[in-house]
CSV table of C-alpha atoms in Angstrom, one decimal:
chain,number,residue,atom,x,y,z
A,25,MET,CA,-169.4,78.7,131.8
A,26,GLU,CA,-168.7,78.9,128.1
A,27,ILE,CA,-169.3,75.1,127.7
A,28,LEU,CA,-172.3,73.7,129.6
A,29,THR,CA,-172.5,70.0,130.2
A,30,HIS,CA,-175.0,67.9,132.0
A,31,ILE,CA,-176.0,64.2,132.1
A,32,ASN,CA,-179.7,63.3,132.1
A,33,ASP,CA,-181.2,59.8,131.4
A,34,GLY,CA,-178.1,58.5,129.7
A,35,ILE,CA,-177.6,61.6,127.5
A,36,LEU,CA,-174.5,63.8,128.0
A,37,THR,CA,-175.4,67.2,126.5
A,38,ILE,CA,-172.5,69.5,125.5
A,39,ASN,CA,-173.7,73.1,124.8
A,40,PHE,CA,-171.7,76.0,123.4
A,41,ASN,CA,-172.6,78.9,125.7
A,42,ARG,CA,-170.8,82.0,124.5
A,43,PRO,CA,-173.6,83.8,122.6
A,44,GLU,CA,-172.0,87.2,123.0
A,45,LYS,CA,-169.1,86.0,120.9
A,46,LYS,CA,-171.2,83.9,118.5
A,47,ASN,CA,-170.0,80.8,120.4
A,48,ALA,CA,-166.5,81.3,119.0
A,49,ILE,CA,-164.3,78.6,120.5
A,50,THR,CA,-161.3,79.3,122.8
A,51,PHE,CA,-158.6,76.9,123.8
A,52,GLY,CA,-160.3,76.7,127.2
A,53,MET,CA,-163.5,75.6,125.5
A,54,TYR,CA,-161.7,73.0,123.5
A,55,GLN,CA,-160.2,71.6,126.7
A,56,ALA,CA,-163.5,71.5,128.5
A,57,MET,CA,-165.1,69.5,125.6
A,58,ALA,CA,-162.2,67.2,125.3
A,59,ASP,CA,-162.4,66.4,128.9
A,60,ALA,CA,-166.1,65.8,128.9
A,61,ILE,CA,-166.0,63.5,125.9
A,62,ASN,CA,-163.0,61.5,127.2
A,63,ALA,CA,-164.7,61.1,130.6
A,64,SER,CA,-167.9,59.8,128.9
A,65,ASN,CA,-166.1,56.7,127.5
A,66,ASP,CA,-165.9,55.1,130.9
A,67,ASP,CA,-169.0,56.7,132.4
A,68,LYS,CA,-171.8,54.1,132.7
A,69,ASN,CA,-174.3,56.9,133.1
A,70,VAL,CA,-173.6,58.1,129.5
A,71,ASN,CA,-175.0,56.1,126.5
A,72,VAL,CA,-175.0,58.9,124.0
A,73,ILE,CA,-173.7,62.5,123.5
A,74,LEU,CA,-175.6,65.5,122.2
A,75,ILE,CA,-173.7,68.6,121.1
A,76,THR,CA,-175.6,71.8,120.4
A,77,GLY,CA,-175.3,75.5,120.4
A,78,LYS,CA,-177.9,78.4,120.5
A,79,PRO,CA,-180.9,79.0,118.3
A,80,GLU,CA,-179.0,81.8,116.6
A,81,VAL,CA,-175.6,80.2,116.1
A,82,PHE,CA,-174.0,76.8,116.6
A,83,THR,CA,-170.4,78.2,116.5
A,84,ALA,CA,-168.5,80.9,114.6
A,85,GLY,CA,-165.5,78.5,114.7
A,86,ASN,CA,-162.2,79.5,116.4
A,87,ASP,CA,-162.0,82.7,118.3
A,88,LEU,CA,-159.4,84.3,116.1
A,89,GLU,CA,-157.9,86.5,118.8
A,90,ASP,CA,-157.5,83.5,121.2
A,91,PHE,CA,-156.4,81.2,118.4
A,92,MET,CA,-153.6,83.5,117.2
A,93,LYS,CA,-152.5,84.1,120.8
A,94,HIS,CA,-152.0,80.3,121.1
A,95,ALA,CA,-151.0,79.6,117.5
A,96,GLY,CA,-147.4,78.9,118.4
A,97,SER,CA,-148.6,76.0,120.6
A,98,LEU,CA,-149.9,74.2,117.5
A,99,ALA,CA,-146.3,73.5,116.5
A,100,SER,CA,-144.6,73.5,119.9
A,101,GLU,CA,-147.0,71.5,122.1
A,102,GLU,CA,-147.5,67.8,121.5
A,103,MET,CA,-151.2,68.0,122.1
A,104,PRO,CA,-152.7,71.5,122.5
A,105,PRO,CA,-156.4,71.6,123.6
A,106,VAL,CA,-157.8,71.9,120.0
A,107,TYR,CA,-156.0,68.7,119.0
A,108,GLN,CA,-157.1,67.1,122.2
A,109,PHE,CA,-160.7,67.8,121.3
A,110,MET,CA,-160.2,66.5,117.7
A,111,HIS,CA,-158.9,63.2,119.0
A,112,ALA,CA,-161.5,62.9,121.8
A,113,LEU,CA,-164.4,63.3,119.3
A,114,ASN,CA,-162.7,61.0,116.8
A,115,ASP,CA,-162.1,58.3,119.5
A,116,ALA,CA,-165.5,58.7,121.2
A,117,GLN,CA,-167.0,55.3,122.0
A,118,LYS,CA,-170.5,56.6,122.5
A,119,PRO,CA,-172.7,57.8,119.6
A,120,MET,CA,-172.5,61.5,118.9
A,121,ILE,CA,-175.5,63.5,117.8
A,122,ALA,CA,-175.3,67.2,116.7
A,123,ALA,CA,-178.2,69.6,116.7
A,124,VAL,CA,-177.2,72.6,114.6
A,125,ALA,CA,-178.9,76.0,114.3
A,126,GLY,CA,-177.5,79.2,112.8
A,127,ASN,CA,-173.9,79.4,111.5
A,128,ALA,CA,-171.5,76.5,111.8
A,129,VAL,CA,-168.1,78.0,110.7
A,130,GLY,CA,-164.8,76.3,110.1
A,131,ILE,CA,-164.4,73.6,112.8
A,132,GLY,CA,-168.1,74.2,113.6
A,133,THR,CA,-168.7,72.3,110.3
A,134,THR,CA,-165.7,69.9,110.3
A,135,LEU,CA,-166.5,68.6,113.8
A,136,LEU,CA,-169.9,67.5,112.4
A,137,MET,CA,-168.1,65.0,110.1
A,138,HIS,CA,-167.1,63.0,113.2
A,139,CYS,CA,-170.6,62.9,114.6
A,140,ASP,CA,-172.9,59.9,114.0
A,141,MET,CA,-176.1,61.8,113.3
A,142,ILE,CA,-176.6,65.5,112.4
A,143,TYR,CA,-179.9,67.3,112.6
A,144,ALA,CA,-180.1,71.0,111.4
A,145,ALA,CA,-182.6,73.8,111.8
A,146,ASP,CA,-183.8,75.5,108.7
A,147,ASN,CA,-181.7,78.5,109.6
A,148,ALA,CA,-178.5,76.5,109.7
A,149,LYS,CA,-175.5,77.6,107.5
A,150,PHE,CA,-172.3,75.7,107.1
A,151,SER,CA,-168.9,76.9,105.9
A,152,MET,CA,-165.3,75.9,105.8
A,153,PRO,CA,-163.4,79.2,104.9
A,154,PHE,CA,-159.9,77.8,105.1
A,155,THR,CA,-158.6,78.9,101.6
A,156,PRO,CA,-160.0,82.5,102.0
A,157,LEU,CA,-157.9,82.6,105.2
A,158,GLY,CA,-154.8,81.5,103.5
A,159,LEU,CA,-155.0,78.1,105.3
A,160,CYS,CA,-155.9,74.5,104.4
A,161,PRO,CA,-158.5,72.1,105.6
A,162,GLU,CA,-158.3,70.7,109.2
A,163,TYR,CA,-159.8,67.9,111.2
A,164,ALA,CA,-159.3,65.4,108.3
A,165,SER,CA,-162.0,67.2,106.4
A,166,SER,CA,-159.9,66.9,103.2
A,167,MET,CA,-160.5,63.2,103.4
A,168,VAL,CA,-163.7,62.7,105.4
A,169,PHE,CA,-165.9,65.3,103.6
A,170,GLN,CA,-165.4,63.8,100.2
A,171,GLN,CA,-166.2,60.3,101.6
A,172,ILE,CA,-169.5,61.7,102.8
A,173,VAL,CA,-170.6,63.9,99.9
A,174,GLY,CA,-168.4,62.9,97.0
A,175,TYR,CA,-165.3,64.5,95.5
A,176,GLN,CA,-166.8,67.2,93.3
A,177,ARG,CA,-169.1,68.5,96.0
A,178,ALA,CA,-166.3,68.5,98.6
A,179,ALA,CA,-164.0,70.2,96.2
A,180,GLU,CA,-166.5,73.0,95.6
A,181,LYS,CA,-167.0,73.7,99.3
A,182,LEU,CA,-163.3,73.3,100.3
A,183,LEU,CA,-161.7,75.1,97.4
A,184,LEU,CA,-164.1,78.1,97.4
A,185,GLY,CA,-164.8,78.2,101.1
A,186,GLU,CA,-168.3,79.4,100.4
A,187,ALA,CA,-171.2,78.8,102.8
A,188,PHE,CA,-174.1,76.4,102.0
A,189,LEU,CA,-177.5,76.1,103.6
A,190,ALA,CA,-179.2,73.3,105.5
A,191,GLN,CA,-181.3,72.1,102.6
A,192,GLU,CA,-178.2,71.7,100.4
A,193,ALA,CA,-176.4,70.0,103.1
A,194,PHE,CA,-179.3,67.5,103.4
A,195,GLU,CA,-179.5,66.9,99.6
A,196,MET,CA,-175.7,66.1,99.5
A,197,GLY,CA,-176.1,63.7,102.3
A,198,PHE,CA,-174.1,65.6,104.9
A,199,ILE,CA,-176.9,65.9,107.5
A,200,ASN,CA,-179.8,63.5,108.4
A,201,LYS,CA,-182.7,65.9,108.6
A,202,VAL,CA,-183.8,69.6,108.3
A,203,LEU,CA,-186.3,70.8,110.9
A,204,PRO,CA,-188.0,74.1,111.8
A,205,LEU,CA,-185.9,75.8,114.4
A,206,GLU,CA,-188.4,75.3,117.2
A,207,GLU,CA,-188.5,71.6,116.5
A,208,LEU,CA,-184.7,71.0,116.3
A,209,LEU,CA,-183.7,70.4,119.9
A,210,PRO,CA,-186.8,68.4,120.9
A,211,TYR,CA,-186.3,66.1,117.9
A,212,ALA,CA,-182.5,65.7,118.5
A,213,GLU,CA,-183.2,64.9,122.2
A,214,LYS,CA,-185.9,62.4,121.2
A,215,GLN,CA,-183.4,60.6,118.9
A,216,ALA,CA,-180.7,60.7,121.7
A,217,ALA,CA,-183.3,59.2,124.1
A,218,LYS,CA,-184.0,56.3,121.7
A,219,ILE,CA,-180.3,55.4,121.7
A,220,ALA,CA,-180.0,55.9,125.4
A,221,ALA,CA,-182.8,53.3,125.9
A,222,LEU,CA,-181.1,50.6,123.8
A,223,PRO,CA,-178.5,48.1,125.1
A,224,ALA,CA,-175.3,50.1,125.6
A,225,LYS,CA,-172.9,47.3,124.6
A,226,SER,CA,-174.8,46.8,121.4
A,227,ILE,CA,-174.7,50.4,120.6
A,228,ARG,CA,-171.0,50.8,121.2
A,229,LEU,CA,-170.1,47.7,119.3
A,230,THR,CA,-172.2,48.7,116.4
A,231,LYS,CA,-170.5,52.1,116.2
A,232,SER,CA,-167.1,50.5,116.5
A,233,LEU,CA,-167.8,48.1,113.7
A,234,MET,CA,-169.1,50.8,111.4
A,235,LYS,CA,-166.1,53.0,112.1
A,236,ALA,CA,-163.7,50.0,111.5
A,237,ASN,CA,-160.2,51.4,110.7
A,238,GLN,CA,-161.5,54.9,110.1
A,239,PRO,CA,-160.3,56.4,113.4
A,240,GLN,CA,-156.6,55.6,112.6
A,241,ALA,CA,-157.0,56.9,109.0
A,242,ILE,CA,-158.5,60.1,110.4
A,243,ARG,CA,-155.6,60.5,112.9
A,244,ASP,CA,-153.1,60.1,110.1
A,245,LYS,CA,-154.9,62.6,107.9
A,246,MET,CA,-155.2,65.1,110.9
A,247,ASN,CA,-151.5,64.9,111.5
A,248,GLU,CA,-150.8,65.6,107.8
A,249,GLU,CA,-153.2,68.5,107.7
A,250,ASN,CA,-152.0,69.9,111.1
A,251,ALA,CA,-148.4,70.1,109.9
A,252,HIS,CA,-149.5,72.1,106.9
A,253,PHE,CA,-152.0,74.2,108.9
A,254,GLY,CA,-149.4,75.2,111.5
A,255,ALA,CA,-146.9,76.2,108.9
A,256,MET,CA,-149.4,78.2,106.9
A,257,LEU,CA,-150.3,80.2,109.9
A,258,SER,CA,-147.0,82.1,109.7
A,259,GLN,CA,-147.2,82.6,105.9
A,260,PRO,CA,-147.9,86.1,104.4
A,261,GLU,CA,-151.3,85.0,102.9
A,262,ALA,CA,-152.6,84.0,106.3
A,263,ARG,CA,-151.3,87.1,107.9
A,264,GLU,CA,-152.9,89.2,105.3
A,265,ALA,CA,-156.2,87.4,105.8
A,266,MET,CA,-156.1,87.8,109.5
A,267,MET,CA,-155.2,91.4,109.3
A,268,ALA,CA,-158.0,92.1,106.8
A,269,PHE,CA,-160.4,90.3,109.1
A,270,PHE,CA,-159.6,92.5,112.1
A,271,GLN,CA,-159.5,95.7,109.9
A,272,LYS,CA,-162.9,94.7,108.4
A,273,ARG,CA,-161.7,94.9,104.8
A,274,LYS,CA,-161.3,92.5,101.9
A,275,PRO,CA,-157.9,90.8,101.8
A,276,ASP,CA,-155.6,91.3,98.9
A,277,PHE,CA,-153.9,88.1,97.8
A,278,LYS,CA,-152.7,89.3,94.3
A,279,GLN,CA,-149.4,90.5,95.8
A,280,PHE,CA,-148.5,86.8,96.6
A,281,ASN,CA,-149.3,85.3,93.2
């Protein structure tokens, strides 16, 4: 199973479990996560959701081979699995906690923007390399990230697509806490247990009040980004970036300027 899920003492844990591929996410994995999150909304045994990866890597983002194989569905299908996951996390009624160790690439970083608490190990590294791939931001990150960290910091990370470490993420207000790797999961589980022990209705209502109109604004921004993202996948810049990735060389974008 490339996505492991289990419920214990009110905590639904979703675990990326594809270490041989650096937890790169396939469409099947997106579907499994979307189904688990959607089911949790009406499950009285779930009060909080904890999403995590492996000590070496949170997720390398999209599995590019799988993603390109299904790229056509991003425009042809009304709701492919990746979009189902995005909407499920955005609409989740229960609090979402993320425990991040190692690399969190692309959607591995943008999904965190839709979590309620984020704890990171001191080996965590975040990146959103959309422009280097000839693409644009996704998962409403062009809107949500600047709301979290401010426009200039968001512009630096989204325009350049460069990685940033856990301490910088903490200093810019993106994550709640940086911990030694061995302390990360126990701490995140302890925080989840605190929430699970509180009145469920109070927790859900508090989250709903804090989110206010944000979920609809995020859906609107996702639709705008997705339209551009799907179109850009077929453009020469993206094809050059993908070919360079598979050929293990540096892409040459000068020919398109």
